C-alpha positions as MATLAB code, in Angstrom:
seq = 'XXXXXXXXXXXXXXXXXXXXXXXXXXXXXXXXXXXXXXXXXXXXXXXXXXXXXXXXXXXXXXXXXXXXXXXXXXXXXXXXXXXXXXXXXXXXXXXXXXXXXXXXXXXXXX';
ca = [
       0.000    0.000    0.000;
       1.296    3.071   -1.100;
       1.459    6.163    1.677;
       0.668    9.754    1.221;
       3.825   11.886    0.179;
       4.664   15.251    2.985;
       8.402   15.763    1.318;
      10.000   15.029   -1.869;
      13.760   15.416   -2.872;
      14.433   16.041   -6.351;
      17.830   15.488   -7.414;
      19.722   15.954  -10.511;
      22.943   14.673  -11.692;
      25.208   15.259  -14.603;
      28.896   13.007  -14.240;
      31.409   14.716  -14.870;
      30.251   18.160  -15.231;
      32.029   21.256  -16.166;
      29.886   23.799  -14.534;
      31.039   26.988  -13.055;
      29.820   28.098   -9.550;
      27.698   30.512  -11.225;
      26.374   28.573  -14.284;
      25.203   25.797  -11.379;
      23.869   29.353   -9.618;
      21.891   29.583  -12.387;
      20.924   26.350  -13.262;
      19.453   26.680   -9.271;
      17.192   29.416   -9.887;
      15.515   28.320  -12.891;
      15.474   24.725  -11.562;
      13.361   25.902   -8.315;
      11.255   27.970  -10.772;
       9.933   25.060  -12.788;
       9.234   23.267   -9.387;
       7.478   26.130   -8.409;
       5.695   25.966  -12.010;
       4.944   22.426  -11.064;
       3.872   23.028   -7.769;
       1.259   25.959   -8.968;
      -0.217   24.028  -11.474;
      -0.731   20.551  -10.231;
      -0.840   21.322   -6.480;
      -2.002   24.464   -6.333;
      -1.069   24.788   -2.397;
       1.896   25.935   -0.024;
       5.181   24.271   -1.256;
       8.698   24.916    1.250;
      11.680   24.610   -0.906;
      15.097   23.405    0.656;
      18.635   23.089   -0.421;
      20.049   19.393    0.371;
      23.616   18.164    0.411;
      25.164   17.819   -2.867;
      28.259   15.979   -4.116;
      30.077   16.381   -7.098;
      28.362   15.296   -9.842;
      25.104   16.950   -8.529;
      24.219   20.435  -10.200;
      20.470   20.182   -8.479;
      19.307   19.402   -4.847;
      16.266   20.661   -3.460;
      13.888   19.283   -0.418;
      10.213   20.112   -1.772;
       7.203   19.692    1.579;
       3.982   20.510    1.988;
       2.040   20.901    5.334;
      -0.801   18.817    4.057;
       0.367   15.729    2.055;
      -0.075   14.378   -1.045;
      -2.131   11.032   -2.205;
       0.433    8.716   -4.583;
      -1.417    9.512   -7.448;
      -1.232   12.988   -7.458;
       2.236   12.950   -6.606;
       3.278   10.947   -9.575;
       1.340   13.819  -11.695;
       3.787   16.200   -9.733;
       6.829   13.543  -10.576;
       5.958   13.888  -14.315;
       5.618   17.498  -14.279;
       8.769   18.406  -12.822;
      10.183   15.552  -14.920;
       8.583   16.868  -18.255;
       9.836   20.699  -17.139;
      13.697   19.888  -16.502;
      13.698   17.823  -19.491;
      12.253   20.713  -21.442;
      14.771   23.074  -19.950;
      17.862   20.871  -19.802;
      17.125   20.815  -24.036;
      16.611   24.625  -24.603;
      19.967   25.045  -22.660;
      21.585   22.465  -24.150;
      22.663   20.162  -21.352;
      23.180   16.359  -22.305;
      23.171   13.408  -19.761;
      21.702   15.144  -16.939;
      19.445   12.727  -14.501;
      16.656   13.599  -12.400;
      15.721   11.791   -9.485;
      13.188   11.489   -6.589;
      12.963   10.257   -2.948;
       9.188   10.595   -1.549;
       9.499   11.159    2.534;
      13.337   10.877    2.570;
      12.856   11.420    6.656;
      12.085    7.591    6.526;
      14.788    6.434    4.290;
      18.002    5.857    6.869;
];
């Protein structure tokens, strides 16, 4: 039985990556934007956005909660949209090889 989703982590990882400090600055802000996109149009509720731990190869971390959670369903809509959104984006700027993960209520992975 699947369980209602309070916090996501999206993660996104390119190996290797030559990005400057302010290219992956960049890359941020319009990275949160399009999960704010998401958020607004799928959601359409309060969304807190968090930095997580990055290594390396990481040019992406954020901690995405909500005070009331999420059914499965509707989070897999959310999934796809921020999904369909970076994909989109990674294209128009022309960034190969990047993946995009997720970890629903990381608080219970240890």
């Amino acid at each position: 039985m699947s369980k209602n989703v309070s916090m996501l982590n999206v993660e996104v990882v390119k190996e290797q990556h030559d990005f400057s400090e302010r290219e992956l600055k960049i890359l941020d802000v319009l990275l949160l934007n399009l999960c704010a996109n998401a958020n607004m149009n799928v959601l359409k509720q309060g969304m807190a956005m968090n930095p997580i731990e990055q290594g390396s190869d990481h040019i992406f971390g954020v901690q995405l909660a909500w005070a009331q959670s999420i059914t499965p369903e509707v989070n897999e809509e959310f999934k796809e949209a921020i999904d369909k959104r970076f994909k989109t984006g990674f294209k128009m700027c022309d960034i190969e090889g990047a993946q995009v993960s997720f970890v629903e209520n990381a608080y219970l992975v240890k």
